PDB file of C-alpha atoms in Angstrom:
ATOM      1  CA  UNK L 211      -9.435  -0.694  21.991  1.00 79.00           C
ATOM      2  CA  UNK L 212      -7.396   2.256  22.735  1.00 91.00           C
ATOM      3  CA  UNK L 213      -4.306   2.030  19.932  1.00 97.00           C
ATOM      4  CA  UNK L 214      -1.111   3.884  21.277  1.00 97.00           C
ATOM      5  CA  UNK L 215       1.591   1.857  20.071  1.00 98.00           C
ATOM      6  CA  UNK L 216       1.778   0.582  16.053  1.00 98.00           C
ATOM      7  CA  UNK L 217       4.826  -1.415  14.395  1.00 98.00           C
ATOM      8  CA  UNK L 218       4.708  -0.823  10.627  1.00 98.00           C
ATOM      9  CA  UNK L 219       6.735  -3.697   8.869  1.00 98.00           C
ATOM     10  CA  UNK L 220       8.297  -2.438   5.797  1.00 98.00           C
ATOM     11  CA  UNK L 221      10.306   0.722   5.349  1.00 97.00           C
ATOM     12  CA  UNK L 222       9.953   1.315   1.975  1.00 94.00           C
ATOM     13  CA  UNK L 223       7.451   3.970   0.019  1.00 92.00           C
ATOM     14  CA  UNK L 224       3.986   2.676   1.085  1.00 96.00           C
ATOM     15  CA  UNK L 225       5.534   1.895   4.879  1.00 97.00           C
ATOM     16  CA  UNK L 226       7.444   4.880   5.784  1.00 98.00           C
ATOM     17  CA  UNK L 227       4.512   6.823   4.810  1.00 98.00           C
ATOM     18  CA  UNK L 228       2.678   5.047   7.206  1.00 98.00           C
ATOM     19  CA  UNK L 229       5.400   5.633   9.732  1.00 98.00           C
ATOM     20  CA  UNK L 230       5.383   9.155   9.460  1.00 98.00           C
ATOM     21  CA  UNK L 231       1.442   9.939   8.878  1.00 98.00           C
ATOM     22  CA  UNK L 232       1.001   7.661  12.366  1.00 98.00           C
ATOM     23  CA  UNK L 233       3.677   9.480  14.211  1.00 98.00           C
ATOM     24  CA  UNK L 234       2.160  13.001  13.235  1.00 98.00           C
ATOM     25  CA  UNK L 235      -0.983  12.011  15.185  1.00 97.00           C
ATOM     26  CA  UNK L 236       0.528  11.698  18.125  1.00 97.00           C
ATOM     27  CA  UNK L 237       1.389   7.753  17.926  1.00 98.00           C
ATOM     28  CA  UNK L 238       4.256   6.068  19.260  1.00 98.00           C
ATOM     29  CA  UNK L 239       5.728   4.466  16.005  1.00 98.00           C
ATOM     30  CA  UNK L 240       8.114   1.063  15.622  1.00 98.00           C
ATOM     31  CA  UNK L 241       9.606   0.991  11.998  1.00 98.00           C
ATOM     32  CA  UNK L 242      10.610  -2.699  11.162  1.00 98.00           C
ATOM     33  CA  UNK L 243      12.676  -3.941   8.119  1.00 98.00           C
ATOM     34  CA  UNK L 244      14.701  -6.939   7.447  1.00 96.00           C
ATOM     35  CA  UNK L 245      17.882  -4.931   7.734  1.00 96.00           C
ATOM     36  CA  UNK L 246      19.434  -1.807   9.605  1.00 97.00           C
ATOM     37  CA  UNK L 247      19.950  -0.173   6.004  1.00 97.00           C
ATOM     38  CA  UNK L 248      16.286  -0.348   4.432  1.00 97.00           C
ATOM     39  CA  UNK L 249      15.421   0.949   8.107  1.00 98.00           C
ATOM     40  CA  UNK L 250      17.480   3.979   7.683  1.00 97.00           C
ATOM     41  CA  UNK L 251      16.330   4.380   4.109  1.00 97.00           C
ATOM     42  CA  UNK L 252      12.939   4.755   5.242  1.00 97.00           C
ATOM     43  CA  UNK L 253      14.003   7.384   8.173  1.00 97.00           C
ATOM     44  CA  UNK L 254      16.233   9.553   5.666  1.00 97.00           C
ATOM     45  CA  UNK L 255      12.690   9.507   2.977  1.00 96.00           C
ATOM     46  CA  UNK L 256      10.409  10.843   6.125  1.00 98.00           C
ATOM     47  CA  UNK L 257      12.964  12.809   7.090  1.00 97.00           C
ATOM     48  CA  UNK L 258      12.928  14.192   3.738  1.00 96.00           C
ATOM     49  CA  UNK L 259       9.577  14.754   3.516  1.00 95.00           C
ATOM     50  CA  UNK L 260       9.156  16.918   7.182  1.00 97.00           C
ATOM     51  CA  UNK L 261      11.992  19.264   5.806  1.00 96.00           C
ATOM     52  CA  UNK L 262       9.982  19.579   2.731  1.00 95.00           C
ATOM     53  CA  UNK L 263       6.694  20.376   5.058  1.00 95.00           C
ATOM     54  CA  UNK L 264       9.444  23.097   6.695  1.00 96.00           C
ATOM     55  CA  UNK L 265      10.321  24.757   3.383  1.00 95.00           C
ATOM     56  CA  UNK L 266       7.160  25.322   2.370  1.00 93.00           C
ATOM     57  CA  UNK L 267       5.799  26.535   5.924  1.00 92.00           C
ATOM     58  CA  UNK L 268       3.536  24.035   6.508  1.00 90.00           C
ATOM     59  CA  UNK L 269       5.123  22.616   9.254  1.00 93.00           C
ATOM     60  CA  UNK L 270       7.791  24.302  11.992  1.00 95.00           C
ATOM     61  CA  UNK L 271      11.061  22.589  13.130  1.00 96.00           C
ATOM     62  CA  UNK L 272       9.391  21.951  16.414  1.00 96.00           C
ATOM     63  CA  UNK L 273       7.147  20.136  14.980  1.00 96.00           C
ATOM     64  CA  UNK L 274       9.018  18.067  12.730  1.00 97.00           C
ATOM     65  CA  UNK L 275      11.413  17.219  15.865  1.00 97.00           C
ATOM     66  CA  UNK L 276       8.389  16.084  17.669  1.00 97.00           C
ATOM     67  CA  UNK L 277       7.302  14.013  14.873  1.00 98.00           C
ATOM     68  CA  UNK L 278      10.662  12.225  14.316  1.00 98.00           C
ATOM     69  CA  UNK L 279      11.046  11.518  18.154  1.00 98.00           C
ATOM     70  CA  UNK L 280       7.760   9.109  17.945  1.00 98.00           C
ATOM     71  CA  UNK L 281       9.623   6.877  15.656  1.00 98.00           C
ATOM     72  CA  UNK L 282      11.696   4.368  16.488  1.00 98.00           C
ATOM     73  CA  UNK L 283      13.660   2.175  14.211  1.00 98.00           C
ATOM     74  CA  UNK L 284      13.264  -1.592  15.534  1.00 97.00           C
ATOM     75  CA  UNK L 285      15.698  -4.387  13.979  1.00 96.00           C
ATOM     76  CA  UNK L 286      14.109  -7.336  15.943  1.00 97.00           C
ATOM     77  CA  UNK L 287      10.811  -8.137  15.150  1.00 98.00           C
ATOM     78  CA  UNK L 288      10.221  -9.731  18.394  1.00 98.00           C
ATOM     79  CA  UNK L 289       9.820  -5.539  19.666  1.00 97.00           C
ATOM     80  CA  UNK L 290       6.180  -6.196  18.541  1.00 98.00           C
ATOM     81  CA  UNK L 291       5.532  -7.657  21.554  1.00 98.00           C
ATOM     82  CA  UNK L 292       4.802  -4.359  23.082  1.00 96.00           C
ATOM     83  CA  UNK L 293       2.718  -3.081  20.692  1.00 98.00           C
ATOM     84  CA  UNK L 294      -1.377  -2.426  19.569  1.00 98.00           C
ATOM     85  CA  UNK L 295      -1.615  -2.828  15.763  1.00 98.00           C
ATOM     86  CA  UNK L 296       1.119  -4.200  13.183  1.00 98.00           C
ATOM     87  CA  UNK L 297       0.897  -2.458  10.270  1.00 98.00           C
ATOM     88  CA  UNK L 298       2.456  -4.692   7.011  1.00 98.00           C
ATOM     89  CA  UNK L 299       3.915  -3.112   4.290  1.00 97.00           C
ATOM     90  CA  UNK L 300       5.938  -5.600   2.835  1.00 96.00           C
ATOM     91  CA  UNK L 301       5.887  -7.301  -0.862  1.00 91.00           C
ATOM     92  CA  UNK L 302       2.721  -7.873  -2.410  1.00 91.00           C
ATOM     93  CA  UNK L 303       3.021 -11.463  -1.924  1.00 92.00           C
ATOM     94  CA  UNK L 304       1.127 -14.090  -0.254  1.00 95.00           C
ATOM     95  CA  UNK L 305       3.657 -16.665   0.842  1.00 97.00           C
ATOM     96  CA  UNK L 306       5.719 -13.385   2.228  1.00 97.00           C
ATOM     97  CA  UNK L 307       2.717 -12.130   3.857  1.00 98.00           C
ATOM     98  CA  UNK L 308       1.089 -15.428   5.497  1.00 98.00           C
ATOM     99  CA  UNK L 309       4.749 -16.319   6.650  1.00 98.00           C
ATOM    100  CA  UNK L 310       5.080 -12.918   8.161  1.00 98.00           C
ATOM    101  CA  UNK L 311       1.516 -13.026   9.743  1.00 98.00           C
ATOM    102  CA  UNK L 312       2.276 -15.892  11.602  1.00 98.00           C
ATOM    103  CA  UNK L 313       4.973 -15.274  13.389  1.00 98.00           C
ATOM    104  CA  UNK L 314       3.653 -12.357  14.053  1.00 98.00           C
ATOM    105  CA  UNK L 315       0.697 -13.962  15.864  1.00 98.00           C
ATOM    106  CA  UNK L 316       3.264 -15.856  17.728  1.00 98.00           C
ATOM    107  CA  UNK L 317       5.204 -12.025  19.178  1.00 98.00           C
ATOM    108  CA  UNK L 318       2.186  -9.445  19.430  1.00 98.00           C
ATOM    109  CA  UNK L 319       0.337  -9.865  22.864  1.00 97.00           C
ATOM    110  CA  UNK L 320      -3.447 -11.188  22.480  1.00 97.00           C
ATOM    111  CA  UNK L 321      -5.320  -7.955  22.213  1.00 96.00           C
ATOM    112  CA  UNK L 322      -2.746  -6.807  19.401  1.00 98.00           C
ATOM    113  CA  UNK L 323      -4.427  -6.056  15.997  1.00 98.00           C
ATOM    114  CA  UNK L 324      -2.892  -7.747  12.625  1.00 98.00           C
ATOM    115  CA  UNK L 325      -3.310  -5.315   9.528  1.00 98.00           C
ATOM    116  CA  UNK L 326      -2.411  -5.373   6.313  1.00 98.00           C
ATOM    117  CA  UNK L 327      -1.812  -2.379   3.345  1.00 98.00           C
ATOM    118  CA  UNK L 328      -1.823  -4.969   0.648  1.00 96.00           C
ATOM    119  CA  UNK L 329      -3.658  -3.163  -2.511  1.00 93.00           C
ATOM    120  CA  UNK L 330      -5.536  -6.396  -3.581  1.00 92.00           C
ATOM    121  CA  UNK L 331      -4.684 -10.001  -1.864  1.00 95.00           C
ATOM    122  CA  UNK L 332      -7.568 -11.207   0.244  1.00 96.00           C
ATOM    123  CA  UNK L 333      -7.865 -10.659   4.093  1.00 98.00           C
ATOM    124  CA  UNK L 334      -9.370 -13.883   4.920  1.00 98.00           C
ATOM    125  CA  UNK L 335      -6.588 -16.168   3.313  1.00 97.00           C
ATOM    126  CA  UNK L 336      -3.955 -14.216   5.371  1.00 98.00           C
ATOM    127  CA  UNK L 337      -6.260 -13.611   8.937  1.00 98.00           C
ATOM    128  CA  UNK L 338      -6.430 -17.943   8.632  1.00 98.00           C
ATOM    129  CA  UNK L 339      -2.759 -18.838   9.120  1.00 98.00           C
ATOM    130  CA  UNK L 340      -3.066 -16.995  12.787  1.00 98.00           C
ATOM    131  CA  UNK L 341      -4.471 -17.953  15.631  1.00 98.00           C
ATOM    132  CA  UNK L 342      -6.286 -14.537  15.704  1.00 98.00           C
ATOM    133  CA  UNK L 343      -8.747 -14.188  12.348  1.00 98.00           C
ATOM    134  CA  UNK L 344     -10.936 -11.810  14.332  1.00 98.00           C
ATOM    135  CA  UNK L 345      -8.097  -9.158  14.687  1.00 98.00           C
ATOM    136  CA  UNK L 346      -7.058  -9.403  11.005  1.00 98.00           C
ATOM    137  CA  UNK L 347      -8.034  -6.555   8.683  1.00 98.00           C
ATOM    138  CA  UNK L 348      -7.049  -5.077   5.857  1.00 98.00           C
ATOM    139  CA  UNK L 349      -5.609  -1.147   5.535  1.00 98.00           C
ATOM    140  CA  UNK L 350      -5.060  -0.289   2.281  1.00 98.00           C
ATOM    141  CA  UNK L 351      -3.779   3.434   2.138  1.00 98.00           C
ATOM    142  CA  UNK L 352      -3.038   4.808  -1.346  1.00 96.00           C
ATOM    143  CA  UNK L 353       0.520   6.610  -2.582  1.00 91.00           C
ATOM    144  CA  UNK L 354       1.899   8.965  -1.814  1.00 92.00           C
ATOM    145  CA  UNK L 355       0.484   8.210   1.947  1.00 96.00           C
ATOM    146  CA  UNK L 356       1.085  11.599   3.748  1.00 96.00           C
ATOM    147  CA  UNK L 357      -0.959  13.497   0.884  1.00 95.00           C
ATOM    148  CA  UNK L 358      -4.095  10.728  -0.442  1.00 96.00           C
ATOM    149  CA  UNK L 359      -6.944  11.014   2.140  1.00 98.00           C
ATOM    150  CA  UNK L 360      -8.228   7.506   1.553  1.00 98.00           C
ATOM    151  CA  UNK L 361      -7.851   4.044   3.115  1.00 98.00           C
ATOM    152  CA  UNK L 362      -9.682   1.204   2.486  1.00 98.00           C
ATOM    153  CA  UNK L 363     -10.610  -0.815   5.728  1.00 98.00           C
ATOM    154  CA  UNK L 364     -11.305  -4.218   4.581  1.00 98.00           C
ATOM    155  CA  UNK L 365     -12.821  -6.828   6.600  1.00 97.00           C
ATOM    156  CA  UNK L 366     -11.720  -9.895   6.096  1.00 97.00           C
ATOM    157  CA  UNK L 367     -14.617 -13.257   7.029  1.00 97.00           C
ATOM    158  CA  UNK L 368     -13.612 -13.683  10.660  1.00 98.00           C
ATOM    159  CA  UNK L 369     -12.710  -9.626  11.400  1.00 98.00           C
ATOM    160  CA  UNK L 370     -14.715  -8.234  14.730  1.00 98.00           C
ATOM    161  CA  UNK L 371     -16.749  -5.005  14.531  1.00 98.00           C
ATOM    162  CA  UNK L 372     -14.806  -4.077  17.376  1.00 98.00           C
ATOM    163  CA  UNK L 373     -11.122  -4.265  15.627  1.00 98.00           C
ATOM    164  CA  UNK L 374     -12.734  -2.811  12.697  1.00 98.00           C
ATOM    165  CA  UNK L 375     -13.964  -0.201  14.620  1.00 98.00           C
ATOM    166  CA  UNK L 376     -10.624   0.676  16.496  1.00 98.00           C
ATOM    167  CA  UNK L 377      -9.331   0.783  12.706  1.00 98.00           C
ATOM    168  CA  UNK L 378     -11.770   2.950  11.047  1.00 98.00           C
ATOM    169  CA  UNK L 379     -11.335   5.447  14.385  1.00 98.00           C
ATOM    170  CA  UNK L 380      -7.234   4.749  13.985  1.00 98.00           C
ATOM    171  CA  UNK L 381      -7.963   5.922  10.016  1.00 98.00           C
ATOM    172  CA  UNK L 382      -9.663   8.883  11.059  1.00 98.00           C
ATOM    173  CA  UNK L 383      -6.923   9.852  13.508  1.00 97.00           C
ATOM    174  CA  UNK L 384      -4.207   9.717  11.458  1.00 97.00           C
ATOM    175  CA  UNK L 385      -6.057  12.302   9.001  1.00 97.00           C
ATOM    176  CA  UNK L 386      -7.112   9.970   6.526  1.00 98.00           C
ATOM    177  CA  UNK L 387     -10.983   9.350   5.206  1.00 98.00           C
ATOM    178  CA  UNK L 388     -11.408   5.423   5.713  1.00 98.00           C
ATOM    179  CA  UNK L 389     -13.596   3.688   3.369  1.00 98.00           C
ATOM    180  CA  UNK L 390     -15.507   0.522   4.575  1.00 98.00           C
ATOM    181  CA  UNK L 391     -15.018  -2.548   2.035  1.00 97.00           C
ATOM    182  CA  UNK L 392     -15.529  -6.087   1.364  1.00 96.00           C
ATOM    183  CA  UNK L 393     -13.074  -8.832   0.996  1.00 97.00           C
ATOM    184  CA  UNK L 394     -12.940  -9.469  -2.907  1.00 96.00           C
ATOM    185  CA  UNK L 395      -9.867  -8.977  -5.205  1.00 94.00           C
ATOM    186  CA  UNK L 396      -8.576  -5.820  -5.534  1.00 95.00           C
ATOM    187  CA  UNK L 397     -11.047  -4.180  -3.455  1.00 97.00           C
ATOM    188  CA  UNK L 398     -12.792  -1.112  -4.796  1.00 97.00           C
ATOM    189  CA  UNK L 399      -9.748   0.601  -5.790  1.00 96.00           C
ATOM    190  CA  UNK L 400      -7.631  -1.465  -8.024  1.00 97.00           C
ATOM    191  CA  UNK L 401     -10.451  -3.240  -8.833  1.00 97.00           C
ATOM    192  CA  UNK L 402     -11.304  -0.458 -11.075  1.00 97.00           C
ATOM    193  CA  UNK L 403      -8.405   1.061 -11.397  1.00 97.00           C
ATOM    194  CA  UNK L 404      -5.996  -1.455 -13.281  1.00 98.00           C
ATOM    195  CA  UNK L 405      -8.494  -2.656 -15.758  1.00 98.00           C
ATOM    196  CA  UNK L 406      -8.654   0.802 -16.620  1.00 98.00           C
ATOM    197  CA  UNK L 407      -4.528   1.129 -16.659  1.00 98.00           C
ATOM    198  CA  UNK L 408      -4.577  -2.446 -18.823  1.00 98.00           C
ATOM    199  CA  UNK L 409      -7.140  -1.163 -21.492  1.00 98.00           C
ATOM    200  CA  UNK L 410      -5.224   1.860 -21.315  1.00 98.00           C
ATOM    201  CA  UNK L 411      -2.015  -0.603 -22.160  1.00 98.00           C
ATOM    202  CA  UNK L 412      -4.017  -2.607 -25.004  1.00 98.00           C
ATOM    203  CA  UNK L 413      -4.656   0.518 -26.920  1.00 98.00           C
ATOM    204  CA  UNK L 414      -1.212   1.068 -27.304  1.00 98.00           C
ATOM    205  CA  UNK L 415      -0.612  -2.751 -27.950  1.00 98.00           C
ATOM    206  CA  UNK L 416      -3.285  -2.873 -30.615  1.00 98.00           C
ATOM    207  CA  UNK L 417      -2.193   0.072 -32.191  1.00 98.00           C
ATOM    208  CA  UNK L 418      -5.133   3.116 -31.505  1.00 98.00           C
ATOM    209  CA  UNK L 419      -3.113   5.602 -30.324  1.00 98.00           C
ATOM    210  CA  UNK L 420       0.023   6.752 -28.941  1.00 98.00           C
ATOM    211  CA  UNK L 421       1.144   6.182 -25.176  1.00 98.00           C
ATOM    212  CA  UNK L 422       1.140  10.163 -25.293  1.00 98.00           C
ATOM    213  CA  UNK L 423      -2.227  10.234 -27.212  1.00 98.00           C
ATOM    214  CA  UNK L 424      -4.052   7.795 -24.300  1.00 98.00           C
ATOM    215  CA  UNK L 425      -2.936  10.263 -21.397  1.00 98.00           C
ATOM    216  CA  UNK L 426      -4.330  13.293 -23.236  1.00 98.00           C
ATOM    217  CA  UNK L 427      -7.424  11.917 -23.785  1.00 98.00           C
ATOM    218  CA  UNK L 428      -7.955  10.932 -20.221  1.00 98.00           C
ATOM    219  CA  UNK L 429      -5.766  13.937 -18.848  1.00 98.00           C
ATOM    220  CA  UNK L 430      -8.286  16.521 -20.945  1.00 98.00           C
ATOM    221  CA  UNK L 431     -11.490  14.428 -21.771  1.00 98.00           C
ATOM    222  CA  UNK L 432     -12.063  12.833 -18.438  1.00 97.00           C
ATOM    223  CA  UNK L 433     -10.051  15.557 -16.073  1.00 97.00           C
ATOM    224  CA  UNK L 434      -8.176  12.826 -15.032  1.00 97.00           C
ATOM    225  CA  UNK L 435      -4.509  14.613 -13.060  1.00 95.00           C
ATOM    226  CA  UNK L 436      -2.422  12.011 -14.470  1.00 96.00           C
ATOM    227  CA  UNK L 437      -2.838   9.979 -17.562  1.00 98.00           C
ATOM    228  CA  UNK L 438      -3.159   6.070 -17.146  1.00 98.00           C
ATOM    229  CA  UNK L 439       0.214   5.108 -18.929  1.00 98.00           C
ATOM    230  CA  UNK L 440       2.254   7.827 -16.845  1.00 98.00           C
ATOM    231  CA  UNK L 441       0.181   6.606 -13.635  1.00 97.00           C
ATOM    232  CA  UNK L 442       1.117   2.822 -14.439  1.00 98.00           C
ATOM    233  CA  UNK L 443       5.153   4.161 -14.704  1.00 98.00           C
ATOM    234  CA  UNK L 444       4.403   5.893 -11.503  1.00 94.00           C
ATOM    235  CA  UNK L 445       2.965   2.697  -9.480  1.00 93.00           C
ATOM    236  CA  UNK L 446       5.493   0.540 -11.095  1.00 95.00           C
ATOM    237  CA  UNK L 447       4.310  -1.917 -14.074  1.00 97.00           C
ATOM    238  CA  UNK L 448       5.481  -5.151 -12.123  1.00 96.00           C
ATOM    239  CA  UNK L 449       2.932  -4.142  -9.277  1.00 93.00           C
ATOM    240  CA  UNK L 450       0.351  -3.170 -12.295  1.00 96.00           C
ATOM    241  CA  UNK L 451       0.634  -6.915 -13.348  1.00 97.00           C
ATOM    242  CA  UNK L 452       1.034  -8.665 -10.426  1.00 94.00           C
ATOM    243  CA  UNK L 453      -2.338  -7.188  -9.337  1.00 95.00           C
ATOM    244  CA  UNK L 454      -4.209  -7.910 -12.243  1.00 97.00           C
ATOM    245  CA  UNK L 455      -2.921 -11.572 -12.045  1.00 96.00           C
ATOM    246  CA  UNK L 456      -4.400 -11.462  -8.851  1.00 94.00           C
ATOM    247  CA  UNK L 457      -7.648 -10.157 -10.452  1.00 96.00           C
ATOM    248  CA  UNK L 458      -7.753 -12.642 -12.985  1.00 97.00           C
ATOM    249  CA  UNK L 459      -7.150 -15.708 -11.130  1.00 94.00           C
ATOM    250  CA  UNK L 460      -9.879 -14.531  -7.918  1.00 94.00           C
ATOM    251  CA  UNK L 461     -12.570 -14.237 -10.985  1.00 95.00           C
ATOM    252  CA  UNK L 462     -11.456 -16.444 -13.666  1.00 96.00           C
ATOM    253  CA  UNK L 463     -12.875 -13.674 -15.733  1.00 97.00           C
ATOM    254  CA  UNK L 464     -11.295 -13.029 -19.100  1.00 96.00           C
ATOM    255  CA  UNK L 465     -12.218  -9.344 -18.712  1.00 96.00           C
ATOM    256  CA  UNK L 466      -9.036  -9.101 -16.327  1.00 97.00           C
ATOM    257  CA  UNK L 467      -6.578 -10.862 -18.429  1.00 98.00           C
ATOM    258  CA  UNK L 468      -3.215  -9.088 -18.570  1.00 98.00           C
ATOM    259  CA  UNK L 469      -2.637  -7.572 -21.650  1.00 98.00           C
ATOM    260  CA  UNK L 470       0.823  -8.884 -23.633  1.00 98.00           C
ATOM    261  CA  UNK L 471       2.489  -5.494 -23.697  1.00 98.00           C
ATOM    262  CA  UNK L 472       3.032  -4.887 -20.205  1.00 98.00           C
ATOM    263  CA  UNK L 473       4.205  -8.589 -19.694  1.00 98.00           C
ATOM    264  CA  UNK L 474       6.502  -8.061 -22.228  1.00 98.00           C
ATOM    265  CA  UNK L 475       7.583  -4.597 -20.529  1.00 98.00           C
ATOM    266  CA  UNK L 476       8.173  -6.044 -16.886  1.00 98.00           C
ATOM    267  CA  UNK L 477       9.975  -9.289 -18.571  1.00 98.00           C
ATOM    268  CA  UNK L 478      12.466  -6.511 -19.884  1.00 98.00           C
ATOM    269  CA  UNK L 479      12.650  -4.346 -16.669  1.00 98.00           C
ATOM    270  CA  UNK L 480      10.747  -1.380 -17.905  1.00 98.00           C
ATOM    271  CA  UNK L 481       9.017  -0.895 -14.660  1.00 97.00           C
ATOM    272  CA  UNK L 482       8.720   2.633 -14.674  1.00 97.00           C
ATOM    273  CA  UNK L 483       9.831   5.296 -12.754  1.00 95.00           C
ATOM    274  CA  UNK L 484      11.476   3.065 -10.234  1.00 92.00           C
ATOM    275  CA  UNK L 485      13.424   1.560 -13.401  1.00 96.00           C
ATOM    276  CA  UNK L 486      14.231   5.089 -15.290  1.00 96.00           C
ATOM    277  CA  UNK L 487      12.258   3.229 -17.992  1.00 97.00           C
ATOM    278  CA  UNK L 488       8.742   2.607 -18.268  1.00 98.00           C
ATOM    279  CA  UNK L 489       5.957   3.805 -20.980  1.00 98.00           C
ATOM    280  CA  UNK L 490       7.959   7.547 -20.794  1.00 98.00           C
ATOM    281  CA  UNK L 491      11.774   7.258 -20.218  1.00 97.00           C
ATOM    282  CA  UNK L 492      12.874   8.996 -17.073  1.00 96.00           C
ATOM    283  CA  UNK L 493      16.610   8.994 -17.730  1.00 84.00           C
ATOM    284  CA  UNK L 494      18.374  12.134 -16.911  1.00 68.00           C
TER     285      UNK L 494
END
């Protein structure tokens, strides 16, 4: 499968840096939102980011011109028609996601590959409202997406070795170190990740230590670069929940259960960063 031509759908964080790692290896690049303004939101961020790579003489102007001029900003959906591989970056929800998946199944042309970047709902449920299970996989790159190495390829029940194959090459292309992985909740990554974050949350709920305590210890005792509490602010605590929701109801296992404090937080809008108010305040 040779992949020239990706649409990523969803300009936000997680799908503009898709956008601009695919670009920089040499990919022709459609960037797809529901509006003209989150489009140009997401161009303004990588264009952020290259001048950033030009400050600090990583990159050249050349460069970042070349870069930019591989990405084009696509209102219509129906532009995936010309293209090799979607790329979804949308809300981690399912309802969003299957709706989105299926139409489009109806737009791409047959040999087009479906993928997804969701960070824990399963492949298979979204690959089975298309037409086209065998070209639906799962690419689950990690934030911030032009600096983390990793992506988890996920194979849904139905993918082909040969789409997963074009993928894991595509992974490797775009400078990233892809990670083979089975279709259960969560994945490897946030499968140990957030019941780390949560037990990290109960400690404070049950009253062992300080939010500031919890992020030393893991900061100095377990050389972590960013302590659990400050890492759940960064991710956002309404994605921190909604993914162990999704843990808890794929394994029924109480291990997973959310704990009360960061219900409570989200309930109230301390998100995190994204909020200015989180487990640390971010206000000025």
């Amino acid at each position: 499968m040779n992949i020239q031509t990706i649409m990523v759908v969803g300009a936000g964080q997680m799908g503009s840096g898709i956008v601009q790692v695919a670009a920089a290896s040499g990919l022709k690049v459609l960037l797809h939102d529901i509006s003209m303004a989150f489009i140009d939101k997401g161009l303004v961020s990588i264009n952020k980011q290259l001048a950033r790579g030009v400050e600090k003489g990583g990159l050249t102007e050349v460069r970042k011109a070349e870069i930019l001029s591989r990405i084009q900003p696509s209102e219509q959906l129906e532009q995936a028609e010309q293209v090799d591989l979607v790329i979804e970056a949308i809300s981690e929800n399912m309802v969003l996601k299957t709706s989105l998946f299926q139409r489009l199944d109806t737009i791409c042309p047959p040999r087009a590959i479906l993928a997804s970047n969701t960070s824990s709902l399963p492949i298979t449920e979204i690959a089975a409202v298309t037409g086209r299970p065998s070209q639906v996989i799962g690419m689950h790159f990690m934030n911030p997406v032009p600096v983390m190495p990793l992506v988890e390829v996920i194979r849904g029940l139905e993918t082909s070795q040969e789409v997963f194959e074009a993928v894991y090459k595509l992974s490797e292309r775009m400078g990233k170190t892809p990670v083979e992985v089975k279709d259960f909740p969560g994945f490897v990554s946030n499968r140990i990740l957030m019941p780390m974050i949560n037990e990290a949350i109960f400690t404070v709920y049950e009253g062992v230590a300080s939010v500031e305590s919890v992020d030393t210890v893991m900061k100095l005792g377990m050389k972590h670069p960013m302590g659990p509490l400050e890492l759940a602010d960064f991710i956002g605590l309404d994605t921190c929940l909604s993914i162990m929701e999704i843990l808890y109801e794929g394994f029924k296992d109480s291990k997973y259960r959310p704990c009360p404090l960061l219900r409570k937080y989200v309930k109230a809008g301390r998100l995190g960063r994204k909020s200015g108010q989180g487990f640390y305040s971010y206000h000025g």
